PDB file of C-alpha atoms in Angstrom:
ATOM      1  CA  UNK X   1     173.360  -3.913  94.518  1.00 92.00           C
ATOM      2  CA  UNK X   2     176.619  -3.298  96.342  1.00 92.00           C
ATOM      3  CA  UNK X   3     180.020  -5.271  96.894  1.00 89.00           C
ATOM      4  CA  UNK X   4     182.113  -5.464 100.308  1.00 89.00           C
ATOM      5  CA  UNK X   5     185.115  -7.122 101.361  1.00 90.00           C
ATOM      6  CA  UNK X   6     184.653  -9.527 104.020  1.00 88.00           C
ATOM      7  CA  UNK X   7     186.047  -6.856 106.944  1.00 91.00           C
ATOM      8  CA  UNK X   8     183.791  -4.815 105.853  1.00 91.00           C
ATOM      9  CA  UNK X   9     186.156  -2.594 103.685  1.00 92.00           C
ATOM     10  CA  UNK X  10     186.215  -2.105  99.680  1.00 91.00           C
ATOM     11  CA  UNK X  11     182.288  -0.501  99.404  1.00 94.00           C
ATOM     12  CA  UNK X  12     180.914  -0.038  96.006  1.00 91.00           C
ATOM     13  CA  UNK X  13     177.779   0.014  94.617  1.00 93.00           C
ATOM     14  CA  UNK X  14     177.370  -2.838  91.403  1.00 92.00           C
ATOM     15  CA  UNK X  15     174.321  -1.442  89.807  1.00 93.00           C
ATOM     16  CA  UNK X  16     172.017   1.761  89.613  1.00 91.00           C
ATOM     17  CA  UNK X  17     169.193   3.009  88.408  1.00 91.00           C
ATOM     18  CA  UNK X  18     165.442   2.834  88.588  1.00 93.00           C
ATOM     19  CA  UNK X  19     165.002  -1.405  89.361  1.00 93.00           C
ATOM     20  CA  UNK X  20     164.985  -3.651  92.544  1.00 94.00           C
ATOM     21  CA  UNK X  21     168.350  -5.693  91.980  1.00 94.00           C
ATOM     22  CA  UNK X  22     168.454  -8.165  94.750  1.00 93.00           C
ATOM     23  CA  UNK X  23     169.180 -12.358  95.477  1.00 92.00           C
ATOM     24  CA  UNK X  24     172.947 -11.720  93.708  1.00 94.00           C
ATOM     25  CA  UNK X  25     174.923 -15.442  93.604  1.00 94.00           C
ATOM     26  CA  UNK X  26     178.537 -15.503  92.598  1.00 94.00           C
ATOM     27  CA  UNK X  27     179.480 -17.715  90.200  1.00 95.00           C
ATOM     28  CA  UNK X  28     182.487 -20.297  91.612  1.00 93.00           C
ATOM     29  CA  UNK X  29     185.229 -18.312  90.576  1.00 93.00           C
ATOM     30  CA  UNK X  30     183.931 -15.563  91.849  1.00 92.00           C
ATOM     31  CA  UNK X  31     184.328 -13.476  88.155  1.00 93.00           C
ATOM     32  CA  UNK X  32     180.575 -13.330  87.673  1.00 95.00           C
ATOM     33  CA  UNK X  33     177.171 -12.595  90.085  1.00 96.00           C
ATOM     34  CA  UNK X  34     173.736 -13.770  88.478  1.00 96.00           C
ATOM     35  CA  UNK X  35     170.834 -11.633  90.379  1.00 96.00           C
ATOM     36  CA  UNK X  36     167.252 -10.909  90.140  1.00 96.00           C
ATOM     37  CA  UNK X  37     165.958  -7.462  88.775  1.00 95.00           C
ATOM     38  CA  UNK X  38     162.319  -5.893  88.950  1.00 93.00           C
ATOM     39  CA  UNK X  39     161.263  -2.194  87.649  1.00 94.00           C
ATOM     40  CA  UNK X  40     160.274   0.018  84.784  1.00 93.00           C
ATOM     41  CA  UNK X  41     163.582  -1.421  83.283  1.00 92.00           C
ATOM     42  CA  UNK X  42     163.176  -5.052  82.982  1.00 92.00           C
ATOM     43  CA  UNK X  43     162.513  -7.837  84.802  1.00 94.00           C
ATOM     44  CA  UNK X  44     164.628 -11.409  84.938  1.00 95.00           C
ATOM     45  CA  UNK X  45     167.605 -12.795  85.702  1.00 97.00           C
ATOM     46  CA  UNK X  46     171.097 -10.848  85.196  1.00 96.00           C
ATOM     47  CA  UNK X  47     174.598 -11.418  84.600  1.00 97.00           C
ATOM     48  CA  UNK X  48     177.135  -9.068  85.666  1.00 96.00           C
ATOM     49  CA  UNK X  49     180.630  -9.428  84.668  1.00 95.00           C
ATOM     50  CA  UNK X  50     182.758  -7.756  87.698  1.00 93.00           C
ATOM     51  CA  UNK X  51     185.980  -7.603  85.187  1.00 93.00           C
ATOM     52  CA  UNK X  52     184.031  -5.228  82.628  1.00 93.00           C
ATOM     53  CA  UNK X  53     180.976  -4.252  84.516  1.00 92.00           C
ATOM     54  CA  UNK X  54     178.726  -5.141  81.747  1.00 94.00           C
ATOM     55  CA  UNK X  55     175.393  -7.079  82.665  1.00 95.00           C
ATOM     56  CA  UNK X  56     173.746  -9.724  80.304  1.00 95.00           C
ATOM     57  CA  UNK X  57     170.424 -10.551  79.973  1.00 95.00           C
ATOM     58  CA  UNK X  58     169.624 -13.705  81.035  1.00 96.00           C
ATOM     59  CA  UNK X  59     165.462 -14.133  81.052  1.00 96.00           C
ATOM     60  CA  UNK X  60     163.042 -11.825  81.095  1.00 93.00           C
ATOM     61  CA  UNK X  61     160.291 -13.588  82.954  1.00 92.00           C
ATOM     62  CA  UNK X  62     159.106 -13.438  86.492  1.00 93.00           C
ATOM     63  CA  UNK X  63     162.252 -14.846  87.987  1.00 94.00           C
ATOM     64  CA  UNK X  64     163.463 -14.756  91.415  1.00 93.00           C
ATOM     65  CA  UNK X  65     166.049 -16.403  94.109  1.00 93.00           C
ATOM     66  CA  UNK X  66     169.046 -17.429  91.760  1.00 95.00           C
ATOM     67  CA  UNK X  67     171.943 -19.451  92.628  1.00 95.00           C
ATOM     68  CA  UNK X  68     174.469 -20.674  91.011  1.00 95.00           C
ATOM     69  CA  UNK X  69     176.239 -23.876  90.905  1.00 94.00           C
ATOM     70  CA  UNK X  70     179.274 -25.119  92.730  1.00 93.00           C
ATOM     71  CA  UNK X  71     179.851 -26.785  89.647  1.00 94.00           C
ATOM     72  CA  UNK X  72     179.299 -23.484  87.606  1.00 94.00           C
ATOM     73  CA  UNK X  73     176.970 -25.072  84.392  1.00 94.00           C
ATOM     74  CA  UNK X  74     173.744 -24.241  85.662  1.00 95.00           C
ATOM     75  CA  UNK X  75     172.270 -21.566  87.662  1.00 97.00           C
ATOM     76  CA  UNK X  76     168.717 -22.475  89.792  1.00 96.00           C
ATOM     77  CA  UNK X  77     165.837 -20.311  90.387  1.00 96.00           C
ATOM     78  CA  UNK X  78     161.980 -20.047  91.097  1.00 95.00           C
ATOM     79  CA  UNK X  79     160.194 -19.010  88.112  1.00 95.00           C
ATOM     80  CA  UNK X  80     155.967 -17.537  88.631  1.00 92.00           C
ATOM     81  CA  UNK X  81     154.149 -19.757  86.159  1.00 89.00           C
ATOM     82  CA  UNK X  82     150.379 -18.622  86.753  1.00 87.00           C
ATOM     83  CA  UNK X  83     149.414 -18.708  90.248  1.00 85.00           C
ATOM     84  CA  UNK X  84     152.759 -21.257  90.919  1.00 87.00           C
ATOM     85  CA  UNK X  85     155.949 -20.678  91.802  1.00 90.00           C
ATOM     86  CA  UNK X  86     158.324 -23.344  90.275  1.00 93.00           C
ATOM     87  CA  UNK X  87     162.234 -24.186  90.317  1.00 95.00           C
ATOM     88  CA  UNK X  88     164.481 -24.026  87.560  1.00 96.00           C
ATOM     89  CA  UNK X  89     167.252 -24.146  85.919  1.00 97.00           C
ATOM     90  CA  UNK X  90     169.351 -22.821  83.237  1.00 97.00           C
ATOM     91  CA  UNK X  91     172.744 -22.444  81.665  1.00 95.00           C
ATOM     92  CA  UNK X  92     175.185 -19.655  81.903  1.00 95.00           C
ATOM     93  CA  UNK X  93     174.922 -18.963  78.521  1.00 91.00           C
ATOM     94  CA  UNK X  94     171.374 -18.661  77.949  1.00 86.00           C
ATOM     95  CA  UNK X  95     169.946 -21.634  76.789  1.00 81.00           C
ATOM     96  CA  UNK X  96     166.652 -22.776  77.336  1.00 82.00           C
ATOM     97  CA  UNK X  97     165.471 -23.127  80.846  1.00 92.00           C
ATOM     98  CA  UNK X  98     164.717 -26.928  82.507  1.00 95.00           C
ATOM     99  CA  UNK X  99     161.249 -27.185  84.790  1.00 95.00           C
ATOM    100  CA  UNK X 100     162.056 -29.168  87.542  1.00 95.00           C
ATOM    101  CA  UNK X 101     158.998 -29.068  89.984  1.00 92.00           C
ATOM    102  CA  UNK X 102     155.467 -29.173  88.525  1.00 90.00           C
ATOM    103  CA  UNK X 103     153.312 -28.979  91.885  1.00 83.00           C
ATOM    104  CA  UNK X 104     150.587 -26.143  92.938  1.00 82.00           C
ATOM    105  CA  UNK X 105     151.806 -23.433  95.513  1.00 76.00           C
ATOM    106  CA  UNK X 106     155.114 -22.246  96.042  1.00 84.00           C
ATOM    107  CA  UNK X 107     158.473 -23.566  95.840  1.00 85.00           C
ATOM    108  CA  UNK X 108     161.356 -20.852  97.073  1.00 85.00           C
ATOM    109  CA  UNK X 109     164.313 -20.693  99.152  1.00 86.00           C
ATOM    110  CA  UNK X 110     167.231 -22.435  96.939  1.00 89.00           C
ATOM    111  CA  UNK X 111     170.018 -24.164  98.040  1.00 90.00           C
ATOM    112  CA  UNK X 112     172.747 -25.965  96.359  1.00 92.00           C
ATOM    113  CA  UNK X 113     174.815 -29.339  97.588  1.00 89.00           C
ATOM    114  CA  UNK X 114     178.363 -28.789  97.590  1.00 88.00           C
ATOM    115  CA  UNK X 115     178.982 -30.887  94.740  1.00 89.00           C
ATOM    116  CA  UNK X 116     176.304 -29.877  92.794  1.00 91.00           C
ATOM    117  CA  UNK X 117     174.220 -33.302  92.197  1.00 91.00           C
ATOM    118  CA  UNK X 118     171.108 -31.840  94.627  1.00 91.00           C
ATOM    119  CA  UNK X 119     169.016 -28.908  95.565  1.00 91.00           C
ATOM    120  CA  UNK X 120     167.481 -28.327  98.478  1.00 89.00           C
ATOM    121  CA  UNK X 121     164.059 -25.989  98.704  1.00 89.00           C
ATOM    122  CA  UNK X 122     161.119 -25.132 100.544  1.00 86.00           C
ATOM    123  CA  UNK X 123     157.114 -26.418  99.323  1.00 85.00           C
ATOM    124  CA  UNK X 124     154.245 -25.394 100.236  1.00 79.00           C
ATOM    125  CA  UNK X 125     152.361 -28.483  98.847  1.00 73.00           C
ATOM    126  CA  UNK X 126     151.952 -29.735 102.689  1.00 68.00           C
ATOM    127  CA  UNK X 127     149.704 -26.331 103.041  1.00 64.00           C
ATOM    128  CA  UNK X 128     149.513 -24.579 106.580  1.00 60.00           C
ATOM    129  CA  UNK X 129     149.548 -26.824 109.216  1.00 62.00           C
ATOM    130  CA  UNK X 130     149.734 -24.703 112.997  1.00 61.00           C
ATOM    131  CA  UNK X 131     152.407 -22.631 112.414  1.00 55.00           C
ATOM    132  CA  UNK X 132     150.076 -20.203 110.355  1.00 54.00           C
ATOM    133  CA  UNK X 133     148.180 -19.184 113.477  1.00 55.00           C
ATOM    134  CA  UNK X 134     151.606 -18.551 115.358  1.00 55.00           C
ATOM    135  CA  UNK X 135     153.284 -16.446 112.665  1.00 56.00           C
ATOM    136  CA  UNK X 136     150.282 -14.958 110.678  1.00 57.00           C
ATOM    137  CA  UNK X 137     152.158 -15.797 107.614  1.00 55.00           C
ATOM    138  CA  UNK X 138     150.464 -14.768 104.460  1.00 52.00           C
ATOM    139  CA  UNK X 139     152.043 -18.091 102.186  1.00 52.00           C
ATOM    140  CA  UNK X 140     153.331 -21.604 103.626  1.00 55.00           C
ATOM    141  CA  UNK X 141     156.722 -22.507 102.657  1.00 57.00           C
ATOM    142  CA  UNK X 142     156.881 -24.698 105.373  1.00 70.00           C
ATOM    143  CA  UNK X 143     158.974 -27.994 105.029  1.00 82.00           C
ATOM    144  CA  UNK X 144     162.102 -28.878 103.202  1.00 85.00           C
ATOM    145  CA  UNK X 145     162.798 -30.793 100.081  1.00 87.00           C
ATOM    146  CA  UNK X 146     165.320 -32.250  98.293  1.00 89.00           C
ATOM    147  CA  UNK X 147     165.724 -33.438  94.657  1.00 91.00           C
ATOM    148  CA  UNK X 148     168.412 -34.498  92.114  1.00 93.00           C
ATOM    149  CA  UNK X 149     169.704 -31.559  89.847  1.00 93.00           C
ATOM    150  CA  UNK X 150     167.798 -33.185  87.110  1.00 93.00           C
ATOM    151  CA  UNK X 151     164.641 -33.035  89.453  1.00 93.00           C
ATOM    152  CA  UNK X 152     164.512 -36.621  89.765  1.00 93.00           C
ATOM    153  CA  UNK X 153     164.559 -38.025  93.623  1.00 91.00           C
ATOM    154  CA  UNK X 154     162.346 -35.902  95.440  1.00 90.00           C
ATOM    155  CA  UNK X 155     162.233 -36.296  98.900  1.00 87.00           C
ATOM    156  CA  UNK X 156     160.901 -34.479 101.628  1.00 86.00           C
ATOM    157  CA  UNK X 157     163.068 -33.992 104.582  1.00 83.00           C
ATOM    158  CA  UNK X 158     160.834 -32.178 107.335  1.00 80.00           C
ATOM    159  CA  UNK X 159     157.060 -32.715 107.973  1.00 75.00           C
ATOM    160  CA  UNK X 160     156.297 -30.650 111.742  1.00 70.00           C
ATOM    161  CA  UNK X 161     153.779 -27.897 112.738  1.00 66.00           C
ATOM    162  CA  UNK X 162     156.653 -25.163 112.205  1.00 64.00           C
ATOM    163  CA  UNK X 163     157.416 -23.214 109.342  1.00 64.00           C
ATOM    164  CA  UNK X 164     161.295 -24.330 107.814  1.00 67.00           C
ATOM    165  CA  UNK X 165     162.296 -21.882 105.273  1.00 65.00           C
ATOM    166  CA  UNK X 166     165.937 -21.157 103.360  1.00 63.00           C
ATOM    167  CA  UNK X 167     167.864 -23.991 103.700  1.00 60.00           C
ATOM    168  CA  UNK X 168     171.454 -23.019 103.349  1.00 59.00           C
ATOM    169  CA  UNK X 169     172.979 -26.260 102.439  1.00 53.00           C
ATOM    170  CA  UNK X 170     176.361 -27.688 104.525  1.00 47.00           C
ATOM    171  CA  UNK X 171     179.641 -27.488 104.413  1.00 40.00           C
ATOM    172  CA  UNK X 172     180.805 -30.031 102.297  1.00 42.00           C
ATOM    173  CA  UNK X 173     183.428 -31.236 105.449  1.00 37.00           C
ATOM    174  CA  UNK X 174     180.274 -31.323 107.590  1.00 32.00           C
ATOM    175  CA  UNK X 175     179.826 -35.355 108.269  1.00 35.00           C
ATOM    176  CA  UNK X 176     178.459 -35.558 111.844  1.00 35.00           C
ATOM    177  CA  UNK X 177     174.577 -36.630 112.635  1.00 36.00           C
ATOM    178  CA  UNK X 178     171.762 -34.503 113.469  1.00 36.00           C
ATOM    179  CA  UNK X 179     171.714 -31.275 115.494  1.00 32.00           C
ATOM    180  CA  UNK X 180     170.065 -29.185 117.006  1.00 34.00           C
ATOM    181  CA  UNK X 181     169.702 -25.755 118.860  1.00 32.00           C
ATOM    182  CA  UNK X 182     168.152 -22.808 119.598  1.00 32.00           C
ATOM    183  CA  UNK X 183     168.652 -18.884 119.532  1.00 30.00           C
ATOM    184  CA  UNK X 184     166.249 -16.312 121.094  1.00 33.00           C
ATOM    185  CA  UNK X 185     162.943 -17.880 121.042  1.00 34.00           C
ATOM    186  CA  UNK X 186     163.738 -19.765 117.292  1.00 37.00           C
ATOM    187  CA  UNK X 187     164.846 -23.304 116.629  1.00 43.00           C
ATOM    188  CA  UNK X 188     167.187 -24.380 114.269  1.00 42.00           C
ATOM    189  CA  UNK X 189     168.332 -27.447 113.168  1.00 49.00           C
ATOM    190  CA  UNK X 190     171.278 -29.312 111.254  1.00 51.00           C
ATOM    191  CA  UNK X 191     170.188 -32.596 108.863  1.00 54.00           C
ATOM    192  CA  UNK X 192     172.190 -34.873 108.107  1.00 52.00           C
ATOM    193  CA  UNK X 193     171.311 -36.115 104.258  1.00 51.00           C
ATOM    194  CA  UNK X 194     173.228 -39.232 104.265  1.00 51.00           C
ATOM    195  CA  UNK X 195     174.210 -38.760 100.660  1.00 46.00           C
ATOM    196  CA  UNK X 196     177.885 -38.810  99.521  1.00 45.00           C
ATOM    197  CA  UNK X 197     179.241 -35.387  98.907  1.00 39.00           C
ATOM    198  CA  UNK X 198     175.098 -33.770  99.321  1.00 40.00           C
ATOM    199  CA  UNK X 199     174.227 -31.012 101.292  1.00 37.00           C
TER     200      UNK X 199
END
């Protein structure tokens, strides 16, 4: 995992050795990145301190996709629970992780509201509807969802034949309606959540 400054200056590698360190999330003040790691050394969730370089265990399960607050008290992420793929969350610190979606399939692809209150992800409860025969995907993720931070509220935002996957969240000065566009032969789109301060 590697560092940059946004011209493209300042290059330096965060971590080595043998594991796959990937998904990093900065924490709000930017003194802290939580990322996933995978390998002969571990597996989990990580902490790296970018004052002191030192890293902190954070879970040692199948864990994957972090990101962390705009509020900074809790950090999401999908968890492998049997066959499942679940979202999560946790505190800094350590403390026990919270279950927040209890479906079949696989829940990925985590976004935050600005303000923290709401995550968006993508479910693959709906199954494969016809974009599986246009993109030979192996796994659906398919449409959008949102939910409180407590996992209350869930609501499902798309429902189409096409495959929606990592929803980045908004801007929190974003407050126009829907758009829409298009680049190369992919469609994108812009929703507008109606909820105060949400994505």
């Amino acid at each position: 995992m590697a560092v940059l400054n946004n011209d493209g200056s300042g290059f330096r590698w965060l971590t080595s050795g043998a594991n796959s360190n990937a998904f990093p999330s900065f924490a709000p003040d930017g003194g802290q990145i939580v990322f996933r790691t995978q390998g002969p050394e571990g597996q989990g969730l990580r902490i790296l301190n970018l004052t002191d370089h030192s890293i902190r265990k954070l879970t040692d399960n199948w864990d994957n996709f972090p990101v962390w607050s705009p509020t900074g008290d809790r950090i999401a992420f999908v968890r492998r629970t049997g066959q499942d793929f679940q979202v999560l969350t946790i505190r800094p610190g350590g403390t026990t992780a919270k279950q927040l979606t209890h479906g079949t399939g696989n829940n990925a692809h985590l976004a935050w509201s600005p303000d923290g209150s709401h995550l968006l992800f993508t479910d693959s409860a709906k199954g494969f509807k016809d974009e599986a025969q246009y993109t030979g995907s192996p796994q659906p993720y398919g449409e959008i969802f949102l939910m409180c931070a407590d996992g209350g509220g869930l609501e499902q935002l798309t429902d189409d034949q096409w495959e929606e996957g990592v929803p980045p969240g908004c801007p929190p000065r974003y407050r126009g309606g829907p758009l829409t566009g298009a680049s190369g032969s992919r469609e994108f789109a812009l929703l507008d959540l109606g909820h105060d301060g949400g994505a």
